[in-house]
Amino acid sequence: MDLGKEGPLVHIGACLANLLSQGGEGRWRLRWRWLRFFNNDRDRRDLITCGASSGVCAAFRAPVGGVLFALEEVATWWRSALLWRTFFSTATVVVVLRGFIEVCRNGRCGMFGEGGLILFDVSGVTVRYHAGDLLPVTLVGVLGGLFGALYNHVLHQVLRLYNLINARGRLAKLALALAVSVLTSAGLYLLPFAVPCTPCSAAGAAAASCPTVGKSGNFKQFNCPDGFYNDLASLLHATNTDATRNIFSTGTAGEFRLDSLLIFFAIYCVLGLLTFGIAVPSGLFLPIILMGSAYGRIAALVLARFVRIDHGLYAVLGAAALMSGSMRMTVSLCVIFLELTNNLLLLPITMFVLLIAKTVGDAFNPSIYEIILDLKGLPFLEPKPETWMKDIAVGELAAAKPRAVTLQVVERVSTVVEVLRSTPHNGFPVLDRPRPGVSELHGLVLRSHLMAVLRKRWFLPERRRTEEWEAREKFSSTGLAEKAGSVDELQLSPEELDMYIDLHPFTNTTPYTVVETMSVAKAVVLFRTCALRHMLIIPKFQGLEISPIVGILTRQDLRAHNILGAFPLLANKRKVH
């Protein structure tokens, strides 16, 4: 199928990292003391980022590319410690992978390790380009940006349709996956009949290598007589990795016909749009590389009079242009292609193509990853806030939301249980009343801490403040960092529900607070730079009659879609413009 392997491997790496940070699940949970260092949100996020970068490294055997992919796409908050941690993770992956490749030489492990550590090696060709080559290469970059933006637009519509189909249940998911499988099988088998056979001599192939029988290679005989091969079948009847290796091969200008490349490009465009989103683990890299490499070869054949660079290298440039036009990555893509092809001489011209394609694509729509994040409703904040966010104050945004759920420093158990059961919030503002008629903000308490108190049943028979040593005797930092769980699992008696909890030992008394007049744009910048989950809004003017807190903001609240939903007039104004 038209699928990439980096998606499943990134997911597997992130899942393994998440399980390791918790020490496993259920009866298989590990109790190693060193695992307690990952029992907090920041280190757990860092470990998951390392797992994701290891997945990219395992998919493409590109250790530095995996680190830069995590920096450019995966991590919202980056710091210097995370750089060497991801680098260490990807280095470990490469060492282990290299060891297995050495052990599995000569087919001892089947197809594992085929192609060596460099998947698409084109280092054997000398790259020479001159000022006259910049015009066709620029055209490749511009068209790659246009095709990438168009691909993102169509895939967005397809994924919206698939969401409606998949929401109907398992049978609908299964039927959709089967339909795409049947279409893929029929297309890949029948389409090679549409092109004529090509003599091996026309491709400059040796008699021993053409046609290729029983193993990977550039020449598939399909329905052709001896001494001939079917170039379209050579691409369609190979694995995606082998097809990419074939189309990237250098010194093969006459190996693939223009009509075969056009058919290959068209069918992989259709299959790439239809396959991603079905109930099958899939990635986007390899399908877009295949489409882009075919597009690069087509450009080289059409511009044959102006092209002096090898056609296989044009395929590399076409793949880089289409990927940059769709995914809008630059640095990580450049390094991944460098590690995939092992040709340092391609670096300057690849950088040139990537920048052009990204610039053109950005003029039309966001990257494919941002589109998918938006469809799934995940609270991933953009690096830059929208310009219209400067015109909205955080106090106005808080006023458009439901009123914040607050707790008292000493709260009744039944109230805490009811708040946890009726809301999905992760943090709650805690208010204190030092004297009658006066209310002040004491801090912020997390849901996991409230659940830890309820699990330990640290209740007080009367409303009073406890001493710090009382809480330290009962709770450890490791226990407080565990996942919250469900409040419905607790079986509390009516007598316990009528008791009290002192929240002040578990409250963060220095949460991030901003004045209600701050713009939403500044709040977005603060959320990203300080790695926040919550931001409390306090009133500009203080007084006895005024509440000490205006509201609380989370990442979900600062998504552009949710802000526009809270301000319909602003959304309508943007539509008119």
Coordinates of C-alpha atoms in Angstrom, one line a residue:
M1 CA 0.0 0.0 0.0
D2 CA 1.0 3.6 -0.5
L3 CA 2.2 4.1 3.1
G4 CA 5.2 5.3 4.9
K5 CA 6.8 3.6 7.9
E6 CA 7.9 6.7 9.8
G7 CA 4.4 7.3 11.2
P8 CA 4.1 3.9 12.9
L9 CA 7.7 4.0 14.1
V10 CA 7.3 7.5 15.6
H11 CA 4.1 6.4 17.3
I12 CA 5.8 3.2 18.6
G13 CA 8.8 5.2 19.9
A14 CA 6.5 7.7 21.7
C15 CA 4.4 4.9 23.2
L16 CA 7.5 3.0 24.5
A17 CA 8.9 6.2 26.0
N18 CA 5.6 7.0 27.7
L19 CA 5.4 3.4 29.1
L20 CA 9.0 3.6 30.3
S21 CA 8.4 6.9 32.0
Q22 CA 5.6 5.3 34.0
G23 CA 7.5 2.0 34.6
G24 CA 5.0 0.0 32.6
E25 CA 1.3 -0.7 33.2
G26 CA -0.7 -2.9 35.6
R27 CA 1.0 -6.2 36.7
W28 CA 4.0 -5.5 34.5
R29 CA 4.8 -2.2 36.3
L30 CA 8.5 -1.8 37.2
R31 CA 9.5 -0.4 40.6
W32 CA 13.0 0.7 39.7
R33 CA 14.0 3.7 41.8
W34 CA 15.5 5.6 38.9
L35 CA 12.2 5.8 37.1
R36 CA 11.0 8.3 39.7
F37 CA 13.0 10.9 37.9
F38 CA 10.5 10.8 35.0
N39 CA 7.4 11.2 37.2
N40 CA 6.7 14.8 36.2
D41 CA 5.2 16.4 33.1
R42 CA 8.4 18.0 31.8
D43 CA 10.7 14.9 31.9
R44 CA 7.9 12.7 30.6
R45 CA 7.5 15.1 27.6
D46 CA 11.2 15.0 27.0
L47 CA 11.3 11.2 27.0
I48 CA 8.4 11.0 24.6
T49 CA 10.2 13.5 22.3
C50 CA 13.3 11.2 22.4
G51 CA 11.1 8.3 21.5
A52 CA 9.6 10.2 18.5
S53 CA 13.1 11.2 17.2
S54 CA 14.2 7.6 17.6
G55 CA 11.3 6.5 15.4
V56 CA 12.3 8.8 12.6
C57 CA 15.9 7.6 13.0
A58 CA 14.8 4.0 12.8
A59 CA 12.7 4.7 9.7
F60 CA 15.3 6.5 7.6
R61 CA 18.5 5.5 9.4
A62 CA 19.1 9.3 9.8
P63 CA 20.2 10.1 13.4
V64 CA 20.8 13.8 13.0
G65 CA 17.7 14.1 10.9
G66 CA 15.7 12.5 13.7
V67 CA 17.0 15.1 16.2
L68 CA 16.2 18.0 13.9
F69 CA 12.7 16.5 13.1
A70 CA 12.0 16.5 16.9
L71 CA 13.2 20.1 17.1
E72 CA 11.2 21.3 14.0
E73 CA 8.0 19.4 14.3
V74 CA 7.5 17.4 17.5
A75 CA 8.5 19.5 20.5
T76 CA 6.6 22.6 21.4
W77 CA 9.2 23.5 24.0
W78 CA 12.9 23.0 23.2
R79 CA 15.9 23.4 25.5
S80 CA 19.6 22.5 25.4
A81 CA 19.2 19.4 27.6
L82 CA 16.7 18.0 25.2
L83 CA 19.2 18.4 22.3
W84 CA 21.8 16.0 23.7
R85 CA 19.1 13.6 25.1
T86 CA 17.5 13.2 21.6
F87 CA 21.0 12.9 20.1
F88 CA 21.9 10.1 22.5
S89 CA 18.7 8.3 21.7
T90 CA 19.2 8.4 18.0
A91 CA 22.9 7.4 18.3
T92 CA 21.8 4.4 20.3
V93 CA 19.3 3.5 17.6
V94 CA 21.9 3.7 14.9
V95 CA 24.4 1.6 16.9
V96 CA 21.8 -1.2 17.5
L97 CA 20.6 -1.0 13.9
R98 CA 24.1 -1.2 12.5
G99 CA 24.8 -4.2 14.8
F100 CA 21.7 -6.1 13.5
I101 CA 22.6 -5.3 9.9
E102 CA 26.1 -6.8 10.4
V103 CA 24.6 -9.9 12.0
C104 CA 22.0 -10.3 9.3
R105 CA 24.3 -10.1 6.3
N106 CA 23.7 -12.3 3.2
G107 CA 20.0 -12.6 3.8
R108 CA 20.2 -14.5 7.1
C109 CA 17.3 -12.4 8.5
G110 CA 15.2 -12.2 5.3
M111 CA 14.6 -8.6 4.1
F112 CA 15.9 -7.0 7.3
G113 CA 18.9 -4.8 6.7
E114 CA 18.5 -4.6 2.9
G115 CA 20.2 -1.5 1.5
G116 CA 22.7 -1.1 4.3
L117 CA 22.8 1.9 6.6
I118 CA 22.3 4.4 3.7
L119 CA 19.0 3.6 2.1
F120 CA 19.2 5.5 -1.2
D121 CA 23.0 5.9 -1.8
V122 CA 23.8 8.2 -4.8
S123 CA 27.3 9.0 -3.6
G124 CA 28.9 7.4 -6.7
V125 CA 28.1 10.3 -9.0
T126 CA 29.9 13.6 -9.2
V127 CA 27.5 16.5 -9.1
R128 CA 28.3 19.5 -11.2
Y129 CA 26.0 22.5 -11.7
H130 CA 26.3 25.9 -13.1
A131 CA 24.4 29.2 -13.1
G132 CA 22.3 28.0 -16.0
D133 CA 21.0 25.1 -13.9
L134 CA 19.4 27.4 -11.3
L135 CA 16.4 28.3 -13.6
P136 CA 15.1 24.7 -14.0
V137 CA 15.9 23.9 -10.4
T138 CA 13.9 27.0 -9.3
L139 CA 11.0 25.8 -11.5
V140 CA 11.2 22.4 -9.7
G141 CA 11.0 24.2 -6.3
V142 CA 8.1 26.5 -7.3
L143 CA 6.1 23.6 -8.8
G144 CA 6.9 21.5 -5.7
G145 CA 5.5 24.2 -3.5
L146 CA 2.3 24.4 -5.6
F147 CA 1.8 20.7 -5.8
G148 CA 2.5 20.4 -2.0
A149 CA -0.1 23.1 -1.2
L150 CA -2.7 21.4 -3.5
Y151 CA -2.0 18.0 -2.0
N152 CA -2.6 19.5 1.5
H153 CA -5.9 21.0 0.4
V154 CA -7.2 17.8 -1.1
L155 CA -6.0 15.6 1.7
H156 CA -7.7 18.0 4.2
Q157 CA -11.1 17.4 2.4
V158 CA -10.4 13.6 2.3
L159 CA -9.6 13.4 6.0
R160 CA -12.8 15.3 6.9
L161 CA -14.8 12.8 4.9
Y162 CA -12.9 9.8 6.5
N163 CA -13.6 11.2 9.9
L164 CA -17.3 11.0 9.2
I165 CA -17.0 7.5 7.8
N166 CA -14.8 6.2 10.7
A167 CA -17.2 7.7 13.3
R168 CA -19.8 5.1 12.1
G169 CA -17.9 2.3 13.9
R170 CA -15.6 -0.6 13.3
L171 CA -17.5 -2.1 10.3
A172 CA -17.3 1.2 8.5
K173 CA -13.5 1.4 9.2
L174 CA -13.0 -2.1 8.0
A175 CA -15.0 -1.5 4.8
L176 CA -13.1 1.6 4.0
A177 CA -9.7 -0.1 4.5
L178 CA -10.8 -3.1 2.3
A179 CA -12.1 -0.7 -0.5
V180 CA -8.7 1.1 -0.6
S181 CA -6.8 -2.2 -0.5
V182 CA -8.8 -3.5 -3.5
L183 CA -8.3 -0.3 -5.4
T184 CA -4.6 -0.4 -4.7
S185 CA -4.3 -4.0 -5.8
A186 CA -6.3 -3.5 -9.0
G187 CA -4.4 -0.3 -9.9
L188 CA -0.9 -1.7 -9.3
Y189 CA -1.6 -4.9 -11.3
L190 CA -3.6 -3.5 -14.2
L191 CA -1.8 -0.2 -15.0
P192 CA 1.5 -1.8 -16.3
F193 CA -0.6 -3.3 -19.2
A194 CA -1.0 0.3 -20.4
V195 CA 2.6 0.8 -21.3
P196 CA 4.7 -1.1 -24.0
C197 CA 7.7 -3.2 -23.2
T198 CA 11.2 -1.6 -23.4
P199 CA 14.2 -3.5 -24.7
C200 CA 17.0 -3.9 -22.2
S201 CA 19.5 -2.4 -24.6
A202 CA 17.6 0.9 -24.7
A203 CA 18.2 1.3 -21.0
G204 CA 21.8 0.5 -21.2
A205 CA 21.4 -2.5 -18.9
A206 CA 23.6 -5.5 -18.8
A207 CA 22.1 -8.8 -20.0
A208 CA 22.7 -10.4 -16.6
S209 CA 20.6 -7.7 -14.8
C210 CA 17.7 -7.3 -17.2
P211 CA 15.1 -8.5 -16.6
T212 CA 15.3 -9.0 -12.8
V213 CA 13.8 -12.3 -11.6
G214 CA 13.1 -13.3 -8.1
K215 CA 14.7 -10.4 -6.2
S216 CA 14.8 -6.6 -5.9
G217 CA 16.0 -4.8 -9.0
N218 CA 15.3 -2.1 -11.6
F219 CA 13.9 -4.3 -14.3
K220 CA 10.7 -6.3 -14.0
Q221 CA 9.7 -8.5 -16.9
F222 CA 6.0 -8.6 -16.1
N223 CA 4.2 -9.6 -19.4
C224 CA 7.2 -8.8 -21.7
P225 CA 9.3 -11.3 -23.7
D226 CA 12.9 -12.1 -22.9
G227 CA 15.3 -9.2 -23.4
F228 CA 12.5 -6.7 -22.6
Y229 CA 11.2 -5.2 -19.3
N230 CA 8.2 -3.1 -18.2
D231 CA 9.4 0.1 -16.6
L232 CA 6.1 0.9 -14.9
A233 CA 5.9 -2.6 -13.4
S234 CA 9.5 -2.1 -12.2
L235 CA 8.2 0.8 -10.1
L236 CA 4.7 -0.5 -9.1
H237 CA 5.7 -4.1 -8.3
A238 CA 8.5 -3.3 -6.0
T239 CA 8.3 -2.3 -2.3
N240 CA 8.1 1.5 -1.7
T241 CA 11.8 1.5 -0.6
D242 CA 12.9 -0.4 -3.7
A243 CA 10.9 1.8 -6.0
T244 CA 12.4 4.9 -4.5
R245 CA 15.9 3.4 -4.8
N246 CA 15.2 2.6 -8.5
I247 CA 13.9 6.0 -9.3
F248 CA 16.8 7.7 -7.5
S249 CA 19.4 5.6 -9.3
T250 CA 21.9 7.6 -11.4
G251 CA 23.0 7.1 -15.0
T252 CA 19.5 5.8 -15.9
A253 CA 18.2 8.7 -18.1
G254 CA 16.6 6.3 -20.6
E255 CA 15.3 3.7 -18.2
F256 CA 11.9 5.2 -17.5
R257 CA 9.5 6.4 -20.1
L258 CA 7.7 9.7 -19.8
D259 CA 4.2 8.1 -20.0
S260 CA 5.2 5.5 -17.4
L261 CA 6.3 8.2 -15.0
L262 CA 3.1 10.3 -15.5
I263 CA 1.0 7.2 -14.8
F264 CA 3.1 6.4 -11.7
F265 CA 2.9 10.0 -10.4
A266 CA -0.9 10.0 -11.0
I267 CA -1.7 6.7 -9.3
Y268 CA 0.5 7.5 -6.3
C269 CA -1.1 10.9 -5.9
V270 CA -4.6 9.2 -5.8
L271 CA -3.5 6.3 -3.6
G272 CA -1.6 8.7 -1.3
L273 CA -4.7 10.8 -0.8
L274 CA -7.0 7.8 -0.3
T275 CA -4.7 5.6 1.9
F276 CA -3.7 8.1 4.6
G277 CA -6.5 8.3 7.1
I278 CA -7.9 4.7 6.9
A279 CA -7.6 2.4 9.9
V280 CA -4.0 1.3 9.1
P281 CA -0.8 2.6 10.6
S282 CA 0.7 4.9 8.0
G283 CA 3.2 7.7 7.5
L284 CA 3.5 10.5 4.9
F285 CA 7.2 10.6 4.1
L286 CA 7.5 7.7 1.7
P287 CA 4.4 8.3 -0.4
I288 CA 5.4 12.0 -0.9
I289 CA 9.0 11.0 -1.6
L290 CA 7.7 8.6 -4.3
M291 CA 5.4 11.2 -5.9
G292 CA 8.1 13.9 -5.7
S293 CA 10.8 11.6 -7.2
A294 CA 8.5 10.8 -10.2
Y295 CA 7.8 14.5 -10.5
G296 CA 11.5 15.3 -10.5
R297 CA 12.1 12.7 -13.3
I298 CA 9.3 14.1 -15.3
A299 CA 10.7 17.6 -15.0
A300 CA 14.1 16.3 -16.1
L301 CA 12.6 14.7 -19.2
V302 CA 10.4 17.7 -20.1
L303 CA 13.3 20.1 -19.6
A304 CA 15.9 17.8 -21.2
R305 CA 17.3 20.6 -23.4
F306 CA 18.2 22.7 -20.3
V307 CA 19.0 19.9 -17.8
R308 CA 22.7 19.0 -17.3
I309 CA 22.3 17.3 -13.9
D310 CA 21.7 13.6 -13.7
H311 CA 18.0 12.6 -13.9
G312 CA 18.3 10.5 -10.7
L313 CA 19.5 13.6 -8.9
Y314 CA 16.5 15.6 -10.3
A315 CA 14.3 12.9 -8.7
V316 CA 16.0 13.7 -5.3
L317 CA 15.4 17.4 -5.8
G318 CA 11.7 16.8 -6.9
A319 CA 11.1 14.6 -3.7
A320 CA 12.7 17.3 -1.5
A321 CA 10.6 20.0 -3.2
L322 CA 7.3 18.2 -2.8
M323 CA 8.0 17.2 0.8
S324 CA 8.9 20.8 1.7
G325 CA 5.8 22.1 -0.2
S326 CA 3.6 19.8 1.9
M327 CA 5.3 19.5 5.3
R328 CA 7.0 22.9 5.3
M329 CA 10.1 21.6 7.0
T330 CA 13.6 22.8 5.9
V331 CA 16.5 21.9 8.2
S332 CA 15.4 18.4 9.2
L333 CA 14.3 17.6 5.7
C334 CA 17.7 18.7 4.3
V335 CA 19.6 16.6 6.8
I336 CA 17.3 13.6 6.3
F337 CA 17.9 13.7 2.5
L338 CA 21.6 14.1 3.0
E339 CA 21.7 11.0 5.3
L340 CA 19.4 9.1 2.9
T341 CA 21.5 9.7 -0.2
N342 CA 25.0 10.1 1.2
N343 CA 25.9 12.8 -1.2
L344 CA 27.2 16.0 0.4
L345 CA 27.6 17.7 -3.0
L346 CA 23.7 17.9 -3.2
L347 CA 23.5 20.0 -0.1
P348 CA 23.6 23.5 -1.5
I349 CA 21.1 22.9 -4.3
T350 CA 18.8 20.9 -2.0
M351 CA 18.7 23.8 0.5
F352 CA 17.9 26.1 -2.4
V353 CA 14.9 23.9 -3.5
L354 CA 13.6 23.4 0.0
L355 CA 13.5 27.1 0.8
I356 CA 11.7 27.9 -2.5
A357 CA 9.1 25.2 -2.1
K358 CA 8.4 26.1 1.5
T359 CA 8.0 29.8 0.6
V360 CA 5.5 29.0 -2.2
G361 CA 3.5 26.5 -0.1
D362 CA 3.2 28.9 2.9
A363 CA 1.5 31.4 0.6
F364 CA -1.5 29.0 0.2
N365 CA -2.2 27.0 3.3
P366 CA -0.5 25.6 6.5
S367 CA 1.6 22.4 6.6
I368 CA 0.0 19.0 6.5
Y369 CA 0.9 18.4 10.2
E370 CA -0.9 21.5 11.3
I371 CA -4.0 20.5 9.2
I372 CA -4.0 17.0 10.9
L373 CA -3.5 18.6 14.4
D374 CA -6.4 20.9 13.7
L375 CA -8.7 18.1 12.5
K376 CA -7.9 16.1 15.7
G377 CA -8.5 19.1 17.9
L378 CA -5.1 18.8 19.6
P379 CA -4.0 22.0 21.5
F380 CA -0.7 22.5 19.6
L381 CA 0.2 26.2 19.7
E382 CA 1.7 27.9 16.7
P383 CA 5.2 29.5 17.0
K384 CA 3.7 32.9 16.1
P385 CA 0.3 34.2 17.3
E386 CA -2.1 35.5 14.7
T387 CA -2.1 39.3 14.2
W388 CA -5.7 39.7 15.2
M389 CA -5.0 38.2 18.6
K390 CA -3.4 41.6 19.6
D391 CA -6.8 43.1 19.6
I392 CA -8.3 40.8 22.2
A393 CA -7.5 40.9 26.0
V394 CA -7.2 37.8 28.1
G395 CA -9.9 39.2 30.3
E396 CA -12.3 39.3 27.4
L397 CA -11.4 35.7 26.5
A398 CA -12.0 34.6 30.0
A399 CA -15.3 36.4 30.1
A400 CA -16.4 34.5 27.0
K401 CA -15.7 31.2 28.7
P402 CA -17.7 29.5 31.5
R403 CA -16.8 30.8 35.0
A404 CA -13.6 29.2 36.4
V405 CA -14.1 26.4 39.0
T406 CA -12.4 27.4 42.2
L407 CA -11.7 25.7 45.5
Q408 CA -11.2 27.0 49.1
V409 CA -7.9 26.3 50.9
V410 CA -9.8 24.1 53.3
E411 CA -12.5 22.4 51.3
R412 CA -15.1 19.8 52.1
V413 CA -14.4 16.3 50.6
S414 CA -17.8 16.1 48.9
T415 CA -17.1 19.4 47.1
V416 CA -13.8 18.2 45.8
V417 CA -15.3 14.9 44.6
E418 CA -18.1 16.7 42.9
V419 CA -15.7 19.1 41.1
L420 CA -13.5 16.2 39.9
R421 CA -16.5 14.2 38.7
S422 CA -18.2 17.1 36.9
T423 CA -15.2 18.7 35.2
P424 CA -12.2 17.4 33.1
H425 CA -9.9 20.2 34.2
N426 CA -6.3 19.5 35.2
G427 CA -5.8 22.5 37.5
F428 CA -8.0 24.5 39.9
P429 CA -7.5 28.0 41.4
V430 CA -7.4 27.9 45.2
L431 CA -8.8 30.9 47.1
D432 CA -8.2 31.9 50.7
R433 CA -10.2 34.0 53.1
P434 CA -7.6 35.4 55.6
R435 CA -10.4 37.5 57.3
P436 CA -14.1 38.0 56.8
G437 CA -15.1 39.8 53.6
V438 CA -11.6 39.5 52.1
S439 CA -10.7 36.9 49.4
E440 CA -7.3 36.4 47.9
L441 CA -5.7 34.0 45.4
H442 CA -3.7 31.3 47.2
G443 CA -2.4 29.4 44.2
L444 CA -3.2 26.5 41.9
V445 CA -3.8 22.8 42.7
L446 CA -3.5 20.0 40.2
R447 CA -6.0 17.2 39.6
S448 CA -3.4 14.5 40.3
H449 CA -2.6 16.0 43.7
L450 CA -6.3 16.0 44.6
M451 CA -6.6 12.4 43.5
A452 CA -3.6 11.5 45.6
V453 CA -5.2 13.0 48.7
L454 CA -8.5 11.2 48.1
R455 CA -6.7 7.9 47.5
K456 CA -4.7 8.3 50.8
R457 CA -7.9 9.5 52.5
W458 CA -6.0 12.3 54.3
F459 CA -9.2 13.9 55.7
L460 CA -9.7 16.2 58.6
P461 CA -12.8 15.9 61.0
E462 CA -12.9 19.7 61.4
R463 CA -12.1 22.7 59.2
R464 CA -8.5 23.7 60.1
R465 CA -5.1 24.4 58.5
T466 CA -2.4 21.6 58.9
E467 CA 1.3 21.9 59.4
E468 CA 3.8 21.2 56.6
W469 CA 5.3 18.2 58.4
E470 CA 1.9 16.5 58.6
A471 CA 1.7 16.4 54.8
R472 CA 5.4 15.4 54.3
E473 CA 4.9 12.4 56.6
K474 CA 2.0 11.1 54.5
F475 CA 3.0 12.0 50.9
S476 CA 6.1 11.6 48.7
S477 CA 7.0 13.5 45.5
T478 CA 6.8 10.2 43.6
G479 CA 3.3 9.4 44.8
L480 CA 2.1 12.9 44.0
A481 CA 3.4 12.7 40.4
E482 CA 1.4 9.5 39.5
K483 CA -1.4 9.7 37.0
A484 CA -4.7 11.1 38.4
G485 CA -7.0 8.1 37.5
S486 CA -10.8 8.2 37.9
V487 CA -12.6 9.6 40.9
D488 CA -15.4 7.0 40.3
E489 CA -13.0 4.2 41.4
L490 CA -12.9 5.6 44.9
Q491 CA -15.5 4.3 47.4
L492 CA -16.0 7.0 49.9
S493 CA -18.4 6.7 52.8
P494 CA -20.9 9.4 53.7
E495 CA -18.9 10.1 56.8
E496 CA -15.7 10.7 54.8
L497 CA -17.6 12.9 52.3
D498 CA -18.6 15.2 55.2
M499 CA -14.9 15.7 56.3
Y500 CA -12.4 18.3 55.1
I501 CA -9.2 18.5 53.1
D502 CA -6.5 21.1 53.7
L503 CA -5.2 22.0 50.2
H504 CA -2.5 24.4 51.1
P505 CA 0.4 21.9 51.3
F506 CA -0.4 20.7 47.7
T507 CA -1.0 24.1 46.2
N508 CA 1.5 25.9 43.9
T509 CA 1.5 29.3 45.6
T510 CA 3.4 31.0 42.7
P511 CA 1.5 30.1 39.6
Y512 CA 1.9 32.2 36.4
T513 CA -0.5 35.1 36.6
V514 CA -1.2 37.9 34.1
V515 CA -3.3 41.0 34.3
E516 CA -6.7 40.9 32.5
T517 CA -5.6 43.7 30.1
M518 CA -2.8 41.6 28.6
S519 CA -3.3 40.7 24.9
V520 CA -4.0 37.1 23.8
A521 CA -1.0 37.3 21.5
K522 CA 1.3 37.9 24.4
A523 CA -0.3 35.1 26.3
V524 CA 0.4 32.7 23.4
V525 CA 4.0 33.7 23.5
L526 CA 4.2 33.1 27.2
F527 CA 2.6 29.7 26.9
R528 CA 5.2 28.6 24.4
T529 CA 8.3 30.1 25.9
C530 CA 7.5 29.1 29.5
A531 CA 6.0 25.6 28.7
L532 CA 2.8 26.4 30.6
R533 CA -0.4 24.3 31.0
H534 CA -2.3 26.9 33.0
M535 CA -2.3 30.7 33.2
L536 CA -4.4 32.5 35.9
I537 CA -5.9 35.9 35.1
I538 CA -6.2 38.4 37.9
P539 CA -8.1 41.7 37.8
K540 CA -6.3 45.0 37.1
F541 CA -8.0 46.7 40.1
Q542 CA -8.1 45.1 43.5
G543 CA -10.9 45.6 46.1
L544 CA -13.0 44.0 48.8
E545 CA -15.9 43.5 46.4
I546 CA -13.8 42.2 43.5
S547 CA -13.0 38.5 43.0
P548 CA -9.2 37.8 43.2
I549 CA -9.3 35.8 39.9
V550 CA -10.9 36.7 36.6
G551 CA -10.4 33.2 35.0
I552 CA -7.9 30.6 33.9
L553 CA -6.5 29.8 30.4
T554 CA -5.2 26.6 29.0
R555 CA -3.7 25.7 25.6
Q556 CA -7.1 24.7 24.3
D557 CA -8.4 28.1 25.0
L558 CA -5.6 29.8 23.0
R559 CA -6.2 27.8 19.8
A560 CA -7.2 30.2 17.0
H561 CA -10.3 28.0 16.2
N562 CA -11.6 28.2 19.8
I563 CA -10.9 31.9 20.1
L564 CA -12.9 32.6 16.9
G565 CA -15.7 30.3 18.2
A566 CA -15.9 32.5 21.4
F567 CA -16.1 35.7 19.3
P568 CA -18.5 35.1 16.4
L569 CA -18.4 38.7 15.2
L570 CA -14.6 38.5 14.8
A571 CA -14.9 35.2 12.9
N572 CA -17.5 36.8 10.5
K573 CA -15.3 39.8 10.0
R574 CA -12.4 37.6 9.0
K575 CA -14.6 35.6 6.6
V576 CA -15.7 38.9 4.9
H577 CA -12.1 40.0 4.5

